[in-house]
mmCIF file of C-alpha atoms in Angstrom:
data_model
loop_
_atom_site.group_PDB
_atom_site.id
_atom_site.type_symbol
_atom_site.label_atom_id
_atom_site.label_comp_id
_atom_site.label_asym_id
_atom_site.label_seq_id
_atom_site.Cartn_x
_atom_site.Cartn_y
_atom_site.Cartn_z
ATOM 1 C CA UNK A 1 -7.576 12.470 13.426
ATOM 2 C CA UNK A 2 -7.692 12.068 9.720
ATOM 3 C CA UNK A 3 -9.235 9.372 8.719
ATOM 4 C CA UNK A 4 -9.148 8.100 4.883
ATOM 5 C CA UNK A 5 -11.163 6.066 3.222
ATOM 6 C CA UNK A 6 -10.859 4.584 -0.504
ATOM 7 C CA UNK A 7 -13.373 2.486 -2.756
ATOM 8 C CA UNK A 8 -13.471 -0.390 -4.506
ATOM 9 C CA UNK A 9 -10.858 -2.391 -2.960
ATOM 10 C CA UNK A 10 -10.573 -4.605 -6.358
ATOM 11 C CA UNK A 11 -11.460 -3.189 -9.662
ATOM 12 C CA UNK A 12 -11.179 -5.510 -12.349
ATOM 13 C CA UNK A 13 -11.270 -3.617 -16.283
ATOM 14 C CA UNK A 14 -10.366 -4.660 -20.079
ATOM 15 C CA UNK A 15 -7.341 -3.454 -21.604
ATOM 16 C CA UNK A 16 -8.478 -0.472 -23.378
ATOM 17 C CA UNK A 17 -11.271 0.806 -20.666
ATOM 18 C CA UNK A 18 -11.176 3.007 -18.259
ATOM 19 C CA UNK A 19 -10.511 2.755 -14.421
ATOM 20 C CA UNK A 20 -11.632 4.806 -11.547
ATOM 21 C CA UNK A 21 -10.601 4.937 -7.922
ATOM 22 C CA UNK A 22 -12.559 6.934 -5.072
ATOM 23 C CA UNK A 23 -11.198 8.363 -1.811
ATOM 24 C CA UNK A 24 -12.513 10.578 0.858
ATOM 25 C CA UNK A 25 -11.433 12.029 3.875
ATOM 26 C CA UNK A 26 -12.377 13.690 7.225
ATOM 27 C CA UNK A 27 -9.826 16.916 8.002
ATOM 28 C CA UNK A 28 -10.926 19.619 6.090
ATOM 29 C CA UNK A 29 -6.898 21.530 7.041
ATOM 30 C CA UNK A 30 -5.697 18.094 4.401
ATOM 31 C CA UNK A 31 -4.305 20.370 1.456
ATOM 32 C CA UNK A 32 -2.396 17.850 -0.128
ATOM 33 C CA UNK A 33 -3.492 14.285 -2.009
ATOM 34 C CA UNK A 34 -0.625 11.685 -3.227
ATOM 35 C CA UNK A 35 -1.599 8.195 -5.373
ATOM 36 C CA UNK A 36 0.905 5.370 -4.836
ATOM 37 C CA UNK A 37 1.081 2.947 -7.271
ATOM 38 C CA UNK A 38 2.627 -0.238 -6.123
ATOM 39 C CA UNK A 39 3.195 -3.307 -7.965
ATOM 40 C CA UNK A 40 3.575 -6.830 -6.689
ATOM 41 C CA UNK A 41 6.961 -6.940 -4.064
ATOM 42 C CA UNK A 42 8.004 -4.278 -4.938
ATOM 43 C CA UNK A 43 7.889 -0.310 -3.232
ATOM 44 C CA UNK A 44 4.861 2.584 -3.588
ATOM 45 C CA UNK A 45 6.212 5.019 -6.337
ATOM 46 C CA UNK A 46 4.560 8.666 -6.434
ATOM 47 C CA UNK A 47 2.330 8.697 -9.684
ATOM 48 C CA UNK A 48 0.894 12.026 -9.700
ATOM 49 C CA UNK A 49 -0.465 14.031 -6.686
ATOM 50 C CA UNK A 50 -2.668 17.532 -6.094
ATOM 51 C CA UNK A 51 -3.049 20.423 -3.746
ATOM 52 C CA UNK A 52 -6.055 22.232 -2.217
ATOM 53 C CA UNK A 53 -5.566 24.998 -4.436
ATOM 54 C CA UNK A 54 -6.240 22.511 -7.488
ATOM 55 C CA UNK A 55 -9.469 21.172 -9.023
ATOM 56 C CA UNK A 56 -8.001 18.877 -11.195
ATOM 57 C CA UNK A 57 -4.232 17.140 -12.634
ATOM 58 C CA UNK A 58 -3.432 15.420 -15.581
ATOM 59 C CA UNK A 59 -0.265 13.351 -16.232
ATOM 60 C CA UNK A 60 -0.979 11.720 -20.018
ATOM 61 C CA UNK A 61 -3.274 8.559 -18.904
ATOM 62 C CA UNK A 62 -4.137 9.365 -15.648
ATOM 63 C CA UNK A 63 -5.983 12.329 -13.806
ATOM 64 C CA UNK A 64 -6.489 13.438 -10.734
ATOM 65 C CA UNK A 65 -9.703 15.388 -9.179
ATOM 66 C CA UNK A 66 -10.638 16.885 -6.198
ATOM 67 C CA UNK A 67 -13.768 18.251 -4.989
ATOM 68 C CA UNK A 68 -12.902 20.195 -1.929
ATOM 69 C CA UNK A 69 -16.321 20.700 -0.862
ATOM 70 C CA UNK A 70 -17.580 17.035 -0.718
ATOM 71 C CA UNK A 71 -13.982 15.854 0.868
ATOM 72 C CA UNK A 72 -13.265 13.833 -1.830
ATOM 73 C CA UNK A 73 -10.646 12.551 -5.052
ATOM 74 C CA UNK A 74 -10.672 10.125 -7.839
ATOM 75 C CA UNK A 75 -8.152 8.921 -9.292
ATOM 76 C CA UNK A 76 -9.133 8.044 -13.096
ATOM 77 C CA UNK A 77 -7.162 6.014 -15.177
ATOM 78 C CA UNK A 78 -7.694 6.220 -19.261
ATOM 79 C CA UNK A 79 -6.648 3.517 -21.825
ATOM 80 C CA UNK A 80 -5.718 1.076 -19.427
ATOM 81 C CA UNK A 81 -3.165 -1.395 -20.426
ATOM 82 C CA UNK A 82 -1.735 -4.078 -18.311
ATOM 83 C CA UNK A 83 0.516 -2.836 -17.549
ATOM 84 C CA UNK A 84 -1.040 -0.630 -15.181
ATOM 85 C CA UNK A 85 -1.764 -3.943 -13.488
ATOM 86 C CA UNK A 86 -1.114 -3.211 -9.257
ATOM 87 C CA UNK A 87 -2.423 -1.913 -6.366
ATOM 88 C CA UNK A 88 -3.186 1.877 -6.049
ATOM 89 C CA UNK A 89 -3.118 3.796 -2.929
ATOM 90 C CA UNK A 90 -4.880 7.289 -1.927
ATOM 91 C CA UNK A 91 -3.220 9.179 0.413
ATOM 92 C CA UNK A 92 -3.907 12.856 2.492
ATOM 93 C CA UNK A 93 -1.860 15.084 3.981
ATOM 94 C CA UNK A 94 -1.472 16.101 7.356
ATOM 95 C CA UNK A 95 0.471 17.692 10.421
ATOM 96 C CA UNK A 96 3.465 16.874 8.440
ATOM 97 C CA UNK A 97 2.635 12.973 7.549
ATOM 98 C CA UNK A 98 0.334 11.144 5.294
ATOM 99 C CA UNK A 99 -2.340 9.174 5.783
ATOM 100 C CA UNK A 100 -3.027 6.318 3.473
ATOM 101 C CA UNK A 101 -6.577 4.538 2.515
ATOM 102 C CA UNK A 102 -6.837 0.276 2.342
ATOM 103 C CA UNK A 103 -5.697 -0.187 -1.427
ATOM 104 C CA UNK A 104 -6.928 -0.518 -4.650
ATOM 105 C CA UNK A 105 -6.333 -4.041 -6.508
ATOM 106 C CA UNK A 106 -6.216 -3.337 -10.070
ATOM 107 C CA UNK A 107 -6.456 -5.738 -12.637
ATOM 108 C CA UNK A 108 -6.053 -5.111 -15.915
ATOM 109 C CA UNK A 109 -7.279 -7.887 -18.459
ATOM 110 C CA UNK A 110 -5.826 -8.133 -21.743
ATOM 111 C CA UNK B 1 22.307 8.701 -5.435
ATOM 112 C CA UNK B 2 21.043 5.668 -4.006
ATOM 113 C CA UNK B 3 17.975 7.200 -2.888
ATOM 114 C CA UNK B 4 15.997 4.844 -0.350
ATOM 115 C CA UNK B 5 17.836 2.440 1.513
ATOM 116 C CA UNK B 6 16.960 -0.563 3.996
ATOM 117 C CA UNK B 7 18.795 -3.275 5.477
ATOM 118 C CA UNK B 8 18.054 -5.710 5.899
ATOM 119 C CA UNK B 9 15.895 -7.059 3.334
ATOM 120 C CA UNK B 10 14.652 -10.029 4.953
ATOM 121 C CA UNK B 11 14.560 -11.368 8.591
ATOM 122 C CA UNK B 12 13.806 -13.692 10.630
ATOM 123 C CA UNK B 13 13.366 -13.680 13.925
ATOM 124 C CA UNK B 14 11.983 -16.044 17.364
ATOM 125 C CA UNK B 15 9.379 -14.604 19.692
ATOM 126 C CA UNK B 16 10.765 -12.165 21.366
ATOM 127 C CA UNK B 17 14.380 -11.619 20.311
ATOM 128 C CA UNK B 18 15.590 -7.590 19.766
ATOM 129 C CA UNK B 19 16.339 -6.616 16.141
ATOM 130 C CA UNK B 20 16.817 -2.997 14.591
ATOM 131 C CA UNK B 21 15.867 -2.318 11.378
ATOM 132 C CA UNK B 22 18.278 0.606 9.465
ATOM 133 C CA UNK B 23 16.812 3.690 6.995
ATOM 134 C CA UNK B 24 19.412 5.677 5.010
ATOM 135 C CA UNK B 25 19.003 8.213 2.580
ATOM 136 C CA UNK B 26 21.261 10.764 0.687
ATOM 137 C CA UNK B 27 18.675 13.046 -0.226
ATOM 138 C CA UNK B 28 19.140 15.229 2.961
ATOM 139 C CA UNK B 29 15.357 15.040 3.425
ATOM 140 C CA UNK B 30 14.787 16.386 6.684
ATOM 141 C CA UNK B 31 11.539 14.081 6.741
ATOM 142 C CA UNK B 32 11.749 9.889 7.598
ATOM 143 C CA UNK B 33 9.238 7.678 8.320
ATOM 144 C CA UNK B 34 8.574 3.866 9.458
ATOM 145 C CA UNK B 35 5.264 2.233 7.722
ATOM 146 C CA UNK B 36 4.284 -1.329 8.172
ATOM 147 C CA UNK B 37 2.401 -3.457 5.280
ATOM 148 C CA UNK B 38 -0.253 -6.013 6.353
ATOM 149 C CA UNK B 39 -3.118 -7.180 3.448
ATOM 150 C CA UNK B 40 -5.874 -5.735 3.493
ATOM 151 C CA UNK B 41 -4.513 -2.931 6.097
ATOM 152 C CA UNK B 42 -3.156 -0.309 2.976
ATOM 153 C CA UNK B 43 0.680 1.917 4.924
ATOM 154 C CA UNK B 44 -0.048 2.362 8.479
ATOM 155 C CA UNK B 45 2.850 4.479 10.050
ATOM 156 C CA UNK B 46 4.551 3.931 12.697
ATOM 157 C CA UNK B 47 7.138 6.752 14.095
ATOM 158 C CA UNK B 48 7.755 9.956 12.292
ATOM 159 C CA UNK B 49 10.870 12.141 12.343
ATOM 160 C CA UNK B 50 10.529 15.407 11.376
ATOM 161 C CA UNK B 51 14.293 16.466 11.264
ATOM 162 C CA UNK B 52 17.595 15.200 13.202
ATOM 163 C CA UNK B 53 17.384 14.351 16.801
ATOM 164 C CA UNK B 54 13.455 14.233 16.603
ATOM 165 C CA UNK B 55 10.356 11.315 16.404
ATOM 166 C CA UNK B 56 7.227 11.574 17.044
ATOM 167 C CA UNK B 57 4.800 8.530 16.882
ATOM 168 C CA UNK B 58 2.555 7.541 14.687
ATOM 169 C CA UNK B 59 -0.950 5.173 14.095
ATOM 170 C CA UNK B 60 0.497 2.344 15.368
ATOM 171 C CA UNK B 61 3.583 3.370 17.517
ATOM 172 C CA UNK B 62 3.675 0.108 20.808
ATOM 173 C CA UNK B 63 5.879 -2.344 20.953
ATOM 174 C CA UNK B 64 8.265 -0.164 18.484
ATOM 175 C CA UNK B 65 10.957 2.647 18.932
ATOM 176 C CA UNK B 66 12.669 4.736 17.014
ATOM 177 C CA UNK B 67 16.126 7.206 17.069
ATOM 178 C CA UNK B 68 17.503 10.009 13.873
ATOM 179 C CA UNK B 69 20.853 10.904 15.616
ATOM 180 C CA UNK B 70 21.862 11.591 12.197
ATOM 181 C CA UNK B 71 20.267 13.387 9.755
ATOM 182 C CA UNK B 72 20.359 10.117 6.692
ATOM 183 C CA UNK B 73 19.234 7.646 9.300
ATOM 184 C CA UNK B 74 16.186 6.613 11.249
ATOM 185 C CA UNK B 75 16.535 3.376 12.804
ATOM 186 C CA UNK B 76 13.573 1.184 14.135
ATOM 187 C CA UNK B 77 14.028 -1.294 16.775
ATOM 188 C CA UNK B 78 12.213 -3.570 17.877
ATOM 189 C CA UNK B 79 12.476 -4.728 21.652
ATOM 190 C CA UNK B 80 10.836 -7.826 22.010
ATOM 191 C CA UNK B 81 9.317 -8.862 18.594
ATOM 192 C CA UNK B 82 6.130 -10.703 18.958
ATOM 193 C CA UNK B 83 4.076 -12.509 16.032
ATOM 194 C CA UNK B 84 1.314 -9.624 15.626
ATOM 195 C CA UNK B 85 4.800 -7.682 14.270
ATOM 196 C CA UNK B 86 5.717 -9.724 11.329
ATOM 197 C CA UNK B 87 4.825 -7.547 8.498
ATOM 198 C CA UNK B 88 6.664 -5.779 5.445
ATOM 199 C CA UNK B 89 7.912 -2.646 6.714
ATOM 200 C CA UNK B 90 8.861 0.201 4.206
ATOM 201 C CA UNK B 91 10.834 3.121 5.234
ATOM 202 C CA UNK B 92 9.981 6.753 3.225
ATOM 203 C CA UNK B 93 11.373 9.932 3.519
ATOM 204 C CA UNK B 94 10.881 13.701 2.133
ATOM 205 C CA UNK B 95 12.138 16.878 1.553
ATOM 206 C CA UNK B 96 9.211 19.352 2.481
ATOM 207 C CA UNK B 97 6.218 16.724 4.267
ATOM 208 C CA UNK B 98 5.212 16.092 1.244
ATOM 209 C CA UNK B 99 5.651 13.578 -1.383
ATOM 210 C CA UNK B 100 7.247 11.017 -0.375
ATOM 211 C CA UNK B 101 10.197 8.783 -1.454
ATOM 212 C CA UNK B 102 10.067 4.330 -0.040
ATOM 213 C CA UNK B 103 12.655 2.235 0.200
ATOM 214 C CA UNK B 104 12.216 -1.202 -0.758
ATOM 215 C CA UNK B 105 11.104 -2.959 2.212
ATOM 216 C CA UNK B 106 12.362 -5.467 4.692
ATOM 217 C CA UNK B 107 10.292 -8.304 5.423
ATOM 218 C CA UNK B 108 10.171 -9.368 8.887
ATOM 219 C CA UNK B 109 8.914 -13.010 9.970
ATOM 220 C CA UNK B 110 8.139 -13.289 13.884
ATOM 221 C CA UNK B 111 7.855 -17.250 14.806
#
């Protein structure tokens, strides 16, 4: 079955710096890759997603890139702010379900 | 439009007791999912449903059962609770098996 590896597990940056989180997947048939943000004690919320026929997608300070050949995709956050502090999860879609990475705890220091 | 609603929000059980977690969605979504979330383990899929009357096993189905008798409801049952099932449980739903909408979670402790 599908396996999703996410790195790093923790990431600390200064306010205004960029943050990058990377994920790899194993099933070449996977075709949809969402990213979720989970604040402490809250539900995961979808922040951006990308389909396998697209190489990059941007939404304001957030971007996602996908390399199908290498089977990896990344989340890029620019001009980080303290409110970006949260746990971020990547996921890969296979056969009607999502397989999640282990999560990255991002801390943005003012 | 409440989205995905989970009941209860918190529960403490004794080992061996049984209980049912309820998930209700008002978005007319076909797909529904149950996850458990443990520290450092991410979100692991327990069971899911691709439509009313259907269920399927996920990554960690042992010790759990589910039912989807009505399209808007997805029930997760623990027949004989064990301390290893202490976790936060999330329900999610989606229209196209892609973007999923999550409920607020149920925090379950088993003593």
